PDB file of C-alpha atoms in Angstrom:
ATOM      1  CA  UNK A   1     189.071  10.143 171.346  1.00  0.00           C
ATOM      2  CA  UNK A   2     185.609  11.109 170.067  1.00  0.00           C
ATOM      3  CA  UNK A   3     182.827  12.618 172.187  1.00  0.00           C
ATOM      4  CA  UNK A   4     181.140   9.308 172.986  1.00  0.00           C
ATOM      5  CA  UNK A   5     184.436   7.750 174.024  1.00  0.00           C
ATOM      6  CA  UNK A   6     185.125  10.706 176.333  1.00  0.00           C
ATOM      7  CA  UNK A   7     181.638  10.442 177.818  1.00  0.00           C
ATOM      8  CA  UNK A   8     181.995   6.710 178.377  1.00  0.00           C
ATOM      9  CA  UNK A   9     185.428   7.133 179.923  1.00  0.00           C
ATOM     10  CA  UNK A  10     184.118   9.677 182.431  1.00  0.00           C
ATOM     11  CA  UNK A  11     181.210   7.422 183.347  1.00  0.00           C
ATOM     12  CA  UNK A  12     183.241   4.263 183.688  1.00  0.00           C
ATOM     13  CA  UNK A  13     186.003   5.919 185.728  1.00  0.00           C
ATOM     14  CA  UNK A  14     183.655   7.848 188.018  1.00  0.00           C
ATOM     15  CA  UNK A  15     181.355   4.898 188.695  1.00  0.00           C
ATOM     16  CA  UNK A  16     184.005   2.162 188.388  1.00  0.00           C
ATOM     17  CA  UNK A  17     182.101   0.260 185.706  1.00  0.00           C
ATOM     18  CA  UNK A  18     183.041  -1.357 182.412  1.00  0.00           C
ATOM     19  CA  UNK A  19     181.927   0.379 179.223  1.00  0.00           C
ATOM     20  CA  UNK A  20     179.538  -2.472 178.420  1.00  0.00           C
ATOM     21  CA  UNK A  21     177.690  -1.838 181.703  1.00  0.00           C
ATOM     22  CA  UNK A  22     176.736   1.767 180.846  1.00  0.00           C
ATOM     23  CA  UNK A  23     173.855   1.363 178.405  1.00  0.00           C
ATOM     24  CA  UNK A  24     170.543   1.654 180.242  1.00  0.00           C
ATOM     25  CA  UNK A  25     172.242   2.646 183.491  1.00  0.00           C
ATOM     26  CA  UNK A  26     169.993   4.679 185.808  1.00  0.00           C
ATOM     27  CA  UNK A  27     170.798   6.982 188.727  1.00  0.00           C
ATOM     28  CA  UNK A  28     171.208   4.833 191.862  1.00  0.00           C
ATOM     29  CA  UNK A  29     171.402   1.769 189.587  1.00  0.00           C
ATOM     30  CA  UNK A  30     174.897   0.989 190.786  1.00  0.00           C
ATOM     31  CA  UNK A  31     176.640   1.298 194.154  1.00  0.00           C
ATOM     32  CA  UNK A  32     178.730   4.375 193.368  1.00  0.00           C
ATOM     33  CA  UNK A  33     175.965   6.351 191.639  1.00  0.00           C
ATOM     34  CA  UNK A  34     174.414   7.709 194.829  1.00  0.00           C
ATOM     35  CA  UNK A  35     173.918  11.435 195.546  1.00  0.00           C
ATOM     36  CA  UNK A  36     177.581  11.985 196.382  1.00  0.00           C
ATOM     37  CA  UNK A  37     178.684   9.938 193.369  1.00  0.00           C
ATOM     38  CA  UNK A  38     176.325  11.977 191.215  1.00  0.00           C
ATOM     39  CA  UNK A  39     178.139  15.202 192.084  1.00  0.00           C
ATOM     40  CA  UNK A  40     181.489  13.510 191.426  1.00  0.00           C
ATOM     41  CA  UNK A  41     180.205  12.355 188.044  1.00  0.00           C
ATOM     42  CA  UNK A  42     178.895  15.844 187.238  1.00  0.00           C
ATOM     43  CA  UNK A  43     182.230  17.422 188.181  1.00  0.00           C
ATOM     44  CA  UNK A  44     184.085  14.954 185.949  1.00  0.00           C
ATOM     45  CA  UNK A  45     181.748  15.662 183.019  1.00  0.00           C
ATOM     46  CA  UNK A  46     182.143  19.424 183.533  1.00  0.00           C
ATOM     47  CA  UNK A  47     185.920  19.085 183.504  1.00  0.00           C
ATOM     48  CA  UNK A  48     185.978  16.806 180.480  1.00  0.00           C
ATOM     49  CA  UNK A  49     183.730  19.007 178.337  1.00  0.00           C
ATOM     50  CA  UNK A  50     184.718  22.370 179.879  1.00  0.00           C
ATOM     51  CA  UNK A  51     181.158  23.313 180.813  1.00  0.00           C
ATOM     52  CA  UNK A  52     179.196  24.026 183.970  1.00  0.00           C
ATOM     53  CA  UNK A  53     175.843  22.290 184.251  1.00  0.00           C
ATOM     54  CA  UNK A  54     172.769  24.189 185.389  1.00  0.00           C
ATOM     55  CA  UNK A  55     171.222  22.974 188.639  1.00  0.00           C
ATOM     56  CA  UNK A  56     168.068  21.835 186.826  1.00  0.00           C
ATOM     57  CA  UNK A  57     170.172  19.762 184.435  1.00  0.00           C
ATOM     58  CA  UNK A  58     172.064  18.147 187.310  1.00  0.00           C
ATOM     59  CA  UNK A  59     168.740  17.119 188.846  1.00  0.00           C
ATOM     60  CA  UNK A  60     167.396  15.870 185.483  1.00  0.00           C
ATOM     61  CA  UNK A  61     170.565  13.856 184.783  1.00  0.00           C
ATOM     62  CA  UNK A  62     168.856  10.601 185.753  1.00  0.00           C
ATOM     63  CA  UNK A  63     170.480   8.079 183.437  1.00  0.00           C
ATOM     64  CA  UNK A  64     173.393   7.449 181.090  1.00  0.00           C
ATOM     65  CA  UNK A  65     171.158   8.152 178.081  1.00  0.00           C
ATOM     66  CA  UNK A  66     169.483  11.207 179.635  1.00  0.00           C
ATOM     67  CA  UNK A  67     172.912  12.692 180.237  1.00  0.00           C
ATOM     68  CA  UNK A  68     173.723  12.516 176.559  1.00  0.00           C
ATOM     69  CA  UNK A  69     170.433  14.209 175.699  1.00  0.00           C
ATOM     70  CA  UNK A  70     171.111  17.027 178.168  1.00  0.00           C
ATOM     71  CA  UNK A  71     174.647  17.592 176.888  1.00  0.00           C
ATOM     72  CA  UNK A  72     173.404  17.726 173.312  1.00  0.00           C
ATOM     73  CA  UNK A  73     170.297  19.859 173.818  1.00  0.00           C
ATOM     74  CA  UNK A  74     171.605  22.321 176.401  1.00  0.00           C
ATOM     75  CA  UNK A  75     175.360  22.481 175.784  1.00  0.00           C
ATOM     76  CA  UNK A  76     175.703  21.761 172.058  1.00  0.00           C
ATOM     77  CA  UNK A  77     177.779  18.618 172.547  1.00  0.00           C
ATOM     78  CA  UNK A  78     177.056  16.238 169.660  1.00  0.00           C
ATOM     79  CA  UNK A  79     177.483  12.486 170.004  1.00  0.00           C
TER      80      UNK A  79
ATOM     81  CA  UNK B   1     195.431  47.321 214.418  1.00  0.00           C
ATOM     82  CA  UNK B   2     197.947  46.042 211.893  1.00  0.00           C
ATOM     83  CA  UNK B   3     197.983  42.490 210.600  1.00  0.00           C
ATOM     84  CA  UNK B   4     201.405  42.144 209.062  1.00  0.00           C
ATOM     85  CA  UNK B   5     201.838  38.557 207.871  1.00  0.00           C
ATOM     86  CA  UNK B   6     200.851  37.009 204.566  1.00  0.00           C
ATOM     87  CA  UNK B   7     198.265  34.515 205.669  1.00  0.00           C
ATOM     88  CA  UNK B   8     196.467  34.369 202.323  1.00  0.00           C
ATOM     89  CA  UNK B   9     199.341  34.465 199.850  1.00  0.00           C
ATOM     90  CA  UNK B  10     198.259  32.847 196.588  1.00  0.00           C
ATOM     91  CA  UNK B  11     194.785  32.010 197.817  1.00  0.00           C
ATOM     92  CA  UNK B  12     191.877  32.765 195.510  1.00  0.00           C
ATOM     93  CA  UNK B  13     188.902  34.440 197.145  1.00  0.00           C
ATOM     94  CA  UNK B  14     185.463  35.793 196.326  1.00  0.00           C
ATOM     95  CA  UNK B  15     184.121  38.595 198.518  1.00  0.00           C
ATOM     96  CA  UNK B  16     180.599  39.876 197.880  1.00  0.00           C
ATOM     97  CA  UNK B  17     179.357  43.337 198.794  1.00  0.00           C
ATOM     98  CA  UNK B  18     182.783  44.844 199.355  1.00  0.00           C
ATOM     99  CA  UNK B  19     182.717  48.428 198.109  1.00  0.00           C
ATOM    100  CA  UNK B  20     182.019  49.942 201.540  1.00  0.00           C
ATOM    101  CA  UNK B  21     181.678  49.257 205.256  1.00  0.00           C
ATOM    102  CA  UNK B  22     182.492  45.785 206.559  1.00  0.00           C
ATOM    103  CA  UNK B  23     183.023  44.360 203.088  1.00  0.00           C
ATOM    104  CA  UNK B  24     185.548  47.039 202.154  1.00  0.00           C
ATOM    105  CA  UNK B  25     187.404  46.346 205.406  1.00  0.00           C
ATOM    106  CA  UNK B  26     187.608  42.639 204.552  1.00  0.00           C
ATOM    107  CA  UNK B  27     188.691  43.465 201.006  1.00  0.00           C
ATOM    108  CA  UNK B  28     191.568  45.663 202.189  1.00  0.00           C
ATOM    109  CA  UNK B  29     192.644  43.102 204.767  1.00  0.00           C
ATOM    110  CA  UNK B  30     192.634  40.205 202.291  1.00  0.00           C
ATOM    111  CA  UNK B  31     194.523  42.275 199.697  1.00  0.00           C
ATOM    112  CA  UNK B  32     197.194  43.103 202.296  1.00  0.00           C
ATOM    113  CA  UNK B  33     197.450  39.419 203.140  1.00  0.00           C
ATOM    114  CA  UNK B  34     198.240  38.461 199.552  1.00  0.00           C
ATOM    115  CA  UNK B  35     194.957  36.985 198.318  1.00  0.00           C
ATOM    116  CA  UNK B  36     193.798  37.121 194.711  1.00  0.00           C
ATOM    117  CA  UNK B  37     190.329  38.588 195.141  1.00  0.00           C
ATOM    118  CA  UNK B  38     187.300  38.548 192.896  1.00  0.00           C
ATOM    119  CA  UNK B  39     185.387  41.473 194.384  1.00  0.00           C
ATOM    120  CA  UNK B  40     181.678  41.174 193.693  1.00  0.00           C
ATOM    121  CA  UNK B  41     179.702  44.410 193.872  1.00  0.00           C
ATOM    122  CA  UNK B  42     176.646  45.821 192.132  1.00  0.00           C
ATOM    123  CA  UNK B  43     177.724  49.415 191.602  1.00  0.00           C
ATOM    124  CA  UNK B  44     179.586  49.642 188.298  1.00  0.00           C
ATOM    125  CA  UNK B  45     183.010  51.268 188.597  1.00  0.00           C
ATOM    126  CA  UNK B  46     182.960  51.517 192.405  1.00  0.00           C
ATOM    127  CA  UNK B  47     186.158  49.492 192.847  1.00  0.00           C
ATOM    128  CA  UNK B  48     188.104  50.541 189.774  1.00  0.00           C
ATOM    129  CA  UNK B  49     190.453  52.879 191.658  1.00  0.00           C
ATOM    130  CA  UNK B  50     191.144  50.357 194.386  1.00  0.00           C
ATOM    131  CA  UNK B  51     191.772  47.578 191.878  1.00  0.00           C
ATOM    132  CA  UNK B  52     194.539  49.505 190.104  1.00  0.00           C
ATOM    133  CA  UNK B  53     196.980  49.079 192.981  1.00  0.00           C
ATOM    134  CA  UNK B  54     195.987  45.687 194.385  1.00  0.00           C
ATOM    135  CA  UNK B  55     195.330  42.097 193.399  1.00  0.00           C
ATOM    136  CA  UNK B  56     191.617  42.866 193.342  1.00  0.00           C
ATOM    137  CA  UNK B  57     189.547  41.944 190.302  1.00  0.00           C
ATOM    138  CA  UNK B  58     186.249  43.869 190.312  1.00  0.00           C
ATOM    139  CA  UNK B  59     183.205  41.868 189.218  1.00  0.00           C
ATOM    140  CA  UNK B  60     180.195  44.107 188.738  1.00  0.00           C
ATOM    141  CA  UNK B  61     177.117  41.921 188.947  1.00  0.00           C
ATOM    142  CA  UNK B  62     173.831  41.243 190.696  1.00  0.00           C
ATOM    143  CA  UNK B  63     174.172  38.224 192.988  1.00  0.00           C
ATOM    144  CA  UNK B  64     170.452  37.522 192.786  1.00  0.00           C
ATOM    145  CA  UNK B  65     170.951  36.487 189.142  1.00  0.00           C
ATOM    146  CA  UNK B  66     171.925  32.839 189.074  1.00  0.00           C
ATOM    147  CA  UNK B  67     173.538  33.094 185.651  1.00  0.00           C
ATOM    148  CA  UNK B  68     175.897  35.815 186.855  1.00  0.00           C
ATOM    149  CA  UNK B  69     177.099  33.566 189.665  1.00  0.00           C
ATOM    150  CA  UNK B  70     177.617  30.662 187.295  1.00  0.00           C
ATOM    151  CA  UNK B  71     179.572  32.856 184.874  1.00  0.00           C
ATOM    152  CA  UNK B  72     181.753  34.125 187.730  1.00  0.00           C
ATOM    153  CA  UNK B  73     182.622  30.607 188.883  1.00  0.00           C
ATOM    154  CA  UNK B  74     183.359  29.527 185.307  1.00  0.00           C
ATOM    155  CA  UNK B  75     185.628  32.560 184.901  1.00  0.00           C
ATOM    156  CA  UNK B  76     187.537  31.739 188.098  1.00  0.00           C
ATOM    157  CA  UNK B  77     187.861  28.122 187.018  1.00  0.00           C
ATOM    158  CA  UNK B  78     189.375  29.207 183.721  1.00  0.00           C
ATOM    159  CA  UNK B  79     191.622  31.948 185.165  1.00  0.00           C
ATOM    160  CA  UNK B  80     192.742  30.384 188.451  1.00  0.00           C
ATOM    161  CA  UNK B  81     191.709  26.741 188.342  1.00  0.00           C
ATOM    162  CA  UNK B  82     190.684  26.862 191.984  1.00  0.00           C
ATOM    163  CA  UNK B  83     188.745  28.745 194.639  1.00  0.00           C
ATOM    164  CA  UNK B  84     189.921  28.771 198.251  1.00  0.00           C
ATOM    165  CA  UNK B  85     187.693  31.287 200.030  1.00  0.00           C
ATOM    166  CA  UNK B  86     184.144  32.570 199.684  1.00  0.00           C
ATOM    167  CA  UNK B  87     183.031  35.477 201.854  1.00  0.00           C
ATOM    168  CA  UNK B  88     179.280  36.004 201.581  1.00  0.00           C
ATOM    169  CA  UNK B  89     179.068  39.540 202.911  1.00  0.00           C
ATOM    170  CA  UNK B  90     176.505  41.194 200.634  1.00  0.00           C
ATOM    171  CA  UNK B  91     173.240  41.912 202.390  1.00  0.00           C
ATOM    172  CA  UNK B  92     170.376  44.325 202.744  1.00  0.00           C
ATOM    173  CA  UNK B  93     168.715  45.654 205.873  1.00  0.00           C
ATOM    174  CA  UNK B  94     165.313  47.314 205.786  1.00  0.00           C
ATOM    175  CA  UNK B  95     163.617  47.932 209.123  1.00  0.00           C
ATOM    176  CA  UNK B  96     159.829  47.761 209.532  1.00  0.00           C
ATOM    177  CA  UNK B  97     157.515  47.004 212.403  1.00  0.00           C
ATOM    178  CA  UNK B  98     154.625  44.551 212.144  1.00  0.00           C
ATOM    179  CA  UNK B  99     151.827  46.021 210.075  1.00  0.00           C
ATOM    180  CA  UNK B 100     154.266  47.863 207.819  1.00  0.00           C
ATOM    181  CA  UNK B 101     156.163  44.912 206.352  1.00  0.00           C
ATOM    182  CA  UNK B 102     155.582  44.648 202.594  1.00  0.00           C
ATOM    183  CA  UNK B 103     155.795  41.568 200.394  1.00  0.00           C
ATOM    184  CA  UNK B 104     158.481  43.221 198.290  1.00  0.00           C
ATOM    185  CA  UNK B 105     160.565  43.935 201.385  1.00  0.00           C
ATOM    186  CA  UNK B 106     160.404  40.292 202.440  1.00  0.00           C
ATOM    187  CA  UNK B 107     161.219  39.097 198.940  1.00  0.00           C
ATOM    188  CA  UNK B 108     164.093  41.507 198.409  1.00  0.00           C
ATOM    189  CA  UNK B 109     165.632  40.761 201.804  1.00  0.00           C
ATOM    190  CA  UNK B 110     165.494  37.000 201.379  1.00  0.00           C
ATOM    191  CA  UNK B 111     166.579  37.166 197.715  1.00  0.00           C
ATOM    192  CA  UNK B 112     169.825  38.900 198.683  1.00  0.00           C
ATOM    193  CA  UNK B 113     170.518  37.702 202.228  1.00  0.00           C
ATOM    194  CA  UNK B 114     169.532  34.047 201.861  1.00  0.00           C
ATOM    195  CA  UNK B 115     168.721  32.765 198.356  1.00  0.00           C
ATOM    196  CA  UNK B 116     171.715  34.401 196.652  1.00  0.00           C
ATOM    197  CA  UNK B 117     173.959  33.132 199.444  1.00  0.00           C
ATOM    198  CA  UNK B 118     172.786  29.545 198.956  1.00  0.00           C
ATOM    199  CA  UNK B 119     173.316  29.874 195.210  1.00  0.00           C
ATOM    200  CA  UNK B 120     176.768  31.335 195.668  1.00  0.00           C
ATOM    201  CA  UNK B 121     177.746  28.488 197.991  1.00  0.00           C
ATOM    202  CA  UNK B 122     176.288  25.914 195.622  1.00  0.00           C
ATOM    203  CA  UNK B 123     178.410  27.099 192.707  1.00  0.00           C
ATOM    204  CA  UNK B 124     181.552  27.816 194.753  1.00  0.00           C
ATOM    205  CA  UNK B 125     181.475  24.298 196.127  1.00  0.00           C
ATOM    206  CA  UNK B 126     181.778  22.977 192.591  1.00  0.00           C
ATOM    207  CA  UNK B 127     185.378  24.215 192.553  1.00  0.00           C
ATOM    208  CA  UNK B 128     186.164  23.566 196.204  1.00  0.00           C
ATOM    209  CA  UNK B 129     184.995  19.960 196.006  1.00  0.00           C
ATOM    210  CA  UNK B 130     187.474  19.263 193.209  1.00  0.00           C
ATOM    211  CA  UNK B 131     190.402  20.457 195.306  1.00  0.00           C
ATOM    212  CA  UNK B 132     189.012  18.966 198.549  1.00  0.00           C
ATOM    213  CA  UNK B 133     189.503  22.203 200.489  1.00  0.00           C
ATOM    214  CA  UNK B 134     187.936  25.603 201.020  1.00  0.00           C
ATOM    215  CA  UNK B 135     186.598  28.056 203.545  1.00  0.00           C
ATOM    216  CA  UNK B 136     183.181  29.682 203.331  1.00  0.00           C
ATOM    217  CA  UNK B 137     182.372  32.597 205.623  1.00  0.00           C
ATOM    218  CA  UNK B 138     178.818  33.887 205.834  1.00  0.00           C
ATOM    219  CA  UNK B 139     177.902  37.220 207.365  1.00  0.00           C
ATOM    220  CA  UNK B 140     174.978  36.965 209.737  1.00  0.00           C
ATOM    221  CA  UNK B 141     174.181  39.440 212.528  1.00  0.00           C
ATOM    222  CA  UNK B 142     173.655  39.622 216.256  1.00  0.00           C
ATOM    223  CA  UNK B 143     170.023  40.286 215.282  1.00  0.00           C
ATOM    224  CA  UNK B 144     169.925  36.861 213.641  1.00  0.00           C
ATOM    225  CA  UNK B 145     170.994  35.308 216.937  1.00  0.00           C
ATOM    226  CA  UNK B 146     168.837  37.302 219.356  1.00  0.00           C
ATOM    227  CA  UNK B 147     166.150  39.001 217.238  1.00  0.00           C
ATOM    228  CA  UNK B 148     165.252  42.673 217.494  1.00  0.00           C
ATOM    229  CA  UNK B 149     162.159  44.828 217.572  1.00  0.00           C
ATOM    230  CA  UNK B 150     161.448  46.389 214.177  1.00  0.00           C
ATOM    231  CA  UNK B 151     163.715  43.928 212.409  1.00  0.00           C
ATOM    232  CA  UNK B 152     161.553  40.831 211.972  1.00  0.00           C
ATOM    233  CA  UNK B 153     162.365  40.356 208.296  1.00  0.00           C
ATOM    234  CA  UNK B 154     166.052  41.184 208.624  1.00  0.00           C
ATOM    235  CA  UNK B 155     166.574  39.041 211.720  1.00  0.00           C
ATOM    236  CA  UNK B 156     164.660  36.154 210.116  1.00  0.00           C
ATOM    237  CA  UNK B 157     166.932  36.297 207.081  1.00  0.00           C
ATOM    238  CA  UNK B 158     170.027  36.374 209.267  1.00  0.00           C
ATOM    239  CA  UNK B 159     168.643  33.514 211.345  1.00  0.00           C
ATOM    240  CA  UNK B 160     168.358  31.578 208.098  1.00  0.00           C
ATOM    241  CA  UNK B 161     172.019  32.329 207.428  1.00  0.00           C
ATOM    242  CA  UNK B 162     172.903  30.711 210.745  1.00  0.00           C
ATOM    243  CA  UNK B 163     170.881  27.588 209.919  1.00  0.00           C
ATOM    244  CA  UNK B 164     172.248  27.222 206.421  1.00  0.00           C
ATOM    245  CA  UNK B 165     175.786  27.710 207.721  1.00  0.00           C
ATOM    246  CA  UNK B 166     175.417  24.859 210.202  1.00  0.00           C
ATOM    247  CA  UNK B 167     173.825  22.572 207.607  1.00  0.00           C
ATOM    248  CA  UNK B 168     176.406  23.344 204.935  1.00  0.00           C
ATOM    249  CA  UNK B 169     179.201  22.745 207.449  1.00  0.00           C
ATOM    250  CA  UNK B 170     177.843  19.259 208.139  1.00  0.00           C
ATOM    251  CA  UNK B 171     177.325  18.476 204.464  1.00  0.00           C
ATOM    252  CA  UNK B 172     180.765  19.665 203.378  1.00  0.00           C
ATOM    253  CA  UNK B 173     182.959  18.549 206.282  1.00  0.00           C
ATOM    254  CA  UNK B 174     183.842  15.272 204.564  1.00  0.00           C
ATOM    255  CA  UNK B 175     185.130  17.300 201.595  1.00  0.00           C
ATOM    256  CA  UNK B 176     187.417  19.316 203.903  1.00  0.00           C
ATOM    257  CA  UNK B 177     185.371  22.450 203.170  1.00  0.00           C
ATOM    258  CA  UNK B 178     184.753  24.593 206.235  1.00  0.00           C
ATOM    259  CA  UNK B 179     181.668  26.788 206.653  1.00  0.00           C
ATOM    260  CA  UNK B 180     181.385  29.377 209.417  1.00  0.00           C
ATOM    261  CA  UNK B 181     179.471  32.571 210.086  1.00  0.00           C
ATOM    262  CA  UNK B 182     180.259  35.860 211.763  1.00  0.00           C
ATOM    263  CA  UNK B 183     177.629  37.736 213.732  1.00  0.00           C
ATOM    264  CA  UNK B 184     178.665  41.397 214.020  1.00  0.00           C
ATOM    265  CA  UNK B 185     177.177  43.758 216.571  1.00  0.00           C
ATOM    266  CA  UNK B 186     177.191  47.519 215.964  1.00  0.00           C
ATOM    267  CA  UNK B 187     179.846  48.395 213.430  1.00  0.00           C
ATOM    268  CA  UNK B 188     181.018  51.857 212.375  1.00  0.00           C
ATOM    269  CA  UNK B 189     179.344  52.565 209.052  1.00  0.00           C
ATOM    270  CA  UNK B 190     178.009  55.585 207.181  1.00  0.00           C
ATOM    271  CA  UNK B 191     174.556  54.880 208.590  1.00  0.00           C
ATOM    272  CA  UNK B 192     175.821  55.063 212.160  1.00  0.00           C
ATOM    273  CA  UNK B 193     177.561  58.394 211.529  1.00  0.00           C
ATOM    274  CA  UNK B 194     174.196  59.953 210.684  1.00  0.00           C
ATOM    275  CA  UNK B 195     172.660  59.168 214.091  1.00  0.00           C
ATOM    276  CA  UNK B 196     172.053  61.952 216.599  1.00  0.00           C
ATOM    277  CA  UNK B 197     174.337  62.089 219.649  1.00  0.00           C
ATOM    278  CA  UNK B 198     171.557  60.792 221.869  1.00  0.00           C
ATOM    279  CA  UNK B 199     170.744  57.821 219.660  1.00  0.00           C
ATOM    280  CA  UNK B 200     174.428  57.038 219.196  1.00  0.00           C
ATOM    281  CA  UNK B 201     174.993  57.014 222.964  1.00  0.00           C
ATOM    282  CA  UNK B 202     171.975  54.782 223.483  1.00  0.00           C
ATOM    283  CA  UNK B 203     173.449  52.234 221.113  1.00  0.00           C
ATOM    284  CA  UNK B 204     176.861  52.423 222.772  1.00  0.00           C
ATOM    285  CA  UNK B 205     175.258  51.807 226.166  1.00  0.00           C
ATOM    286  CA  UNK B 206     174.257  48.339 224.973  1.00  0.00           C
ATOM    287  CA  UNK B 207     177.846  47.384 224.198  1.00  0.00           C
ATOM    288  CA  UNK B 208     179.865  45.975 227.081  1.00  0.00           C
ATOM    289  CA  UNK B 209     183.131  47.311 225.672  1.00  0.00           C
ATOM    290  CA  UNK B 210     181.531  50.779 225.306  1.00  0.00           C
ATOM    291  CA  UNK B 211     182.583  51.361 221.729  1.00  0.00           C
ATOM    292  CA  UNK B 212     181.270  50.465 218.297  1.00  0.00           C
ATOM    293  CA  UNK B 213     183.183  47.937 216.293  1.00  0.00           C
ATOM    294  CA  UNK B 214     185.274  48.886 213.283  1.00  0.00           C
ATOM    295  CA  UNK B 215     185.309  47.086 209.943  1.00  0.00           C
ATOM    296  CA  UNK B 216     188.834  45.859 210.773  1.00  0.00           C
ATOM    297  CA  UNK B 217     187.397  44.063 213.827  1.00  0.00           C
ATOM    298  CA  UNK B 218     185.238  41.988 211.498  1.00  0.00           C
ATOM    299  CA  UNK B 219     188.025  41.664 208.946  1.00  0.00           C
ATOM    300  CA  UNK B 220     190.349  40.147 211.550  1.00  0.00           C
ATOM    301  CA  UNK B 221     187.894  37.402 212.413  1.00  0.00           C
ATOM    302  CA  UNK B 222     187.143  36.822 208.733  1.00  0.00           C
ATOM    303  CA  UNK B 223     190.871  36.502 208.084  1.00  0.00           C
ATOM    304  CA  UNK B 224     191.183  33.919 210.850  1.00  0.00           C
ATOM    305  CA  UNK B 225     188.341  31.856 209.386  1.00  0.00           C
ATOM    306  CA  UNK B 226     189.691  32.184 205.843  1.00  0.00           C
ATOM    307  CA  UNK B 227     193.246  31.226 206.727  1.00  0.00           C
ATOM    308  CA  UNK B 228     194.810  27.931 207.705  1.00  0.00           C
ATOM    309  CA  UNK B 229     194.846  29.142 211.319  1.00  0.00           C
ATOM    310  CA  UNK B 230     191.273  27.839 211.590  1.00  0.00           C
ATOM    311  CA  UNK B 231     191.825  24.533 209.775  1.00  0.00           C
ATOM    312  CA  UNK B 232     189.767  22.573 212.319  1.00  0.00           C
ATOM    313  CA  UNK B 233     186.969  25.122 212.804  1.00  0.00           C
ATOM    314  CA  UNK B 234     183.657  24.604 211.049  1.00  0.00           C
ATOM    315  CA  UNK B 235     179.956  25.084 211.714  1.00  0.00           C
ATOM    316  CA  UNK B 236     180.603  27.943 214.144  1.00  0.00           C
ATOM    317  CA  UNK B 237     178.737  31.225 214.550  1.00  0.00           C
ATOM    318  CA  UNK B 238     181.233  33.720 215.944  1.00  0.00           C
ATOM    319  CA  UNK B 239     179.902  36.864 217.570  1.00  0.00           C
ATOM    320  CA  UNK B 240     182.063  39.954 217.017  1.00  0.00           C
ATOM    321  CA  UNK B 241     180.111  42.442 219.081  1.00  0.00           C
ATOM    322  CA  UNK B 242     182.133  43.709 222.031  1.00  0.00           C
ATOM    323  CA  UNK B 243     179.709  41.975 224.396  1.00  0.00           C
ATOM    324  CA  UNK B 244     176.582  43.646 223.071  1.00  0.00           C
ATOM    325  CA  UNK B 245     173.155  42.960 224.503  1.00  0.00           C
ATOM    326  CA  UNK B 246     170.002  43.246 222.391  1.00  0.00           C
TER     327      UNK B 246
END
C-alpha cells in the first residue's frame, strides 16, 4: 500500500466515507468530521504514519488536501 | 502507614516534579505498587540512584517546553504503547504581597503551574483516548480553594488548576478518562523544617488534626485516584489538609 492509499484508508475508515468522496472534503463537511471526529482522525493518522502532530497542525488540518500538505511539509511524508 | 497491595501493577504512569517532597512520596508509593513510572524532573541526575532499584525511568526535562512534552509522549507510545496515569505535581510557589508582584513572577508561576499542566494533559490524552481509559491527577492547593494573604499569584494559579480539572473531567468523561485534583494543606517539606518554633506552632494551630501532613498522606490519596478503586470518581477536588483553616 503506498502513502496515498494509506492516507485514503485512514480517512475513509475514520469518517465512514468512500474513497471517491474524499477529494475536496472540508472539516465539518460530513457528519462524522466534527471536533470529536477530528481528533479521532488525527489519532488514526498519527498511528498510521508513526508521528505526533503539533497542535498548530491539528488546528490547520482543515481539509483532505490540506492534510496532505501538512504531512508533506512538516513531517516529510511524500505523496 | 504501609500500603501493601499492588494496585498499580503494570500501569504506565507519568509523575512530574518528583525528586523531593510530595512528588517523591508519590513516586515511592507508585513504585511500591508496581507501576512503570516515567519520572519527570528538571534537575539532571537527581533520580539516578532511585531509578537503579525501581521501575522508575528518569526523564530530565523542562515541562514548560512543549517539544519536550511531545517527545516524552512519543517515547512512551513507542516503549509502552499506552499511558494509564498522569500526575501533574510539578509546581512553583513564590510569595509576594500586592505592590511587590513582578511580571516575571506571574509569568513563571503560570507557565509551570497552569500552562505546562494544560499542555501535559493535552498530549497525554492523545494516548489515553486511544485506549479509552486513564486517570489524570492534578495538584492544586488549599490556597487555590480559599486564597491566602501574600499568595495572590500562587493561589490564582492553583485556582486555575481547579477550574481546568473540572472542565477536563467534563470533556473527557465520555472517553472514560478521569480527571481529579488534590488540594494539600500544610505538608512536611524542607521549607517547613526551616521555620522557627513559633512560626511552626502558628501553622499547626490552624490544622484541626494538630499535625502537618506527610508526603505519604498525599501519596495515599493520589494512589486511590490513580487506581481502579476510584473508577467512578471524576471532576473532584479532594482536600488533604487535616481540617485546616486558612
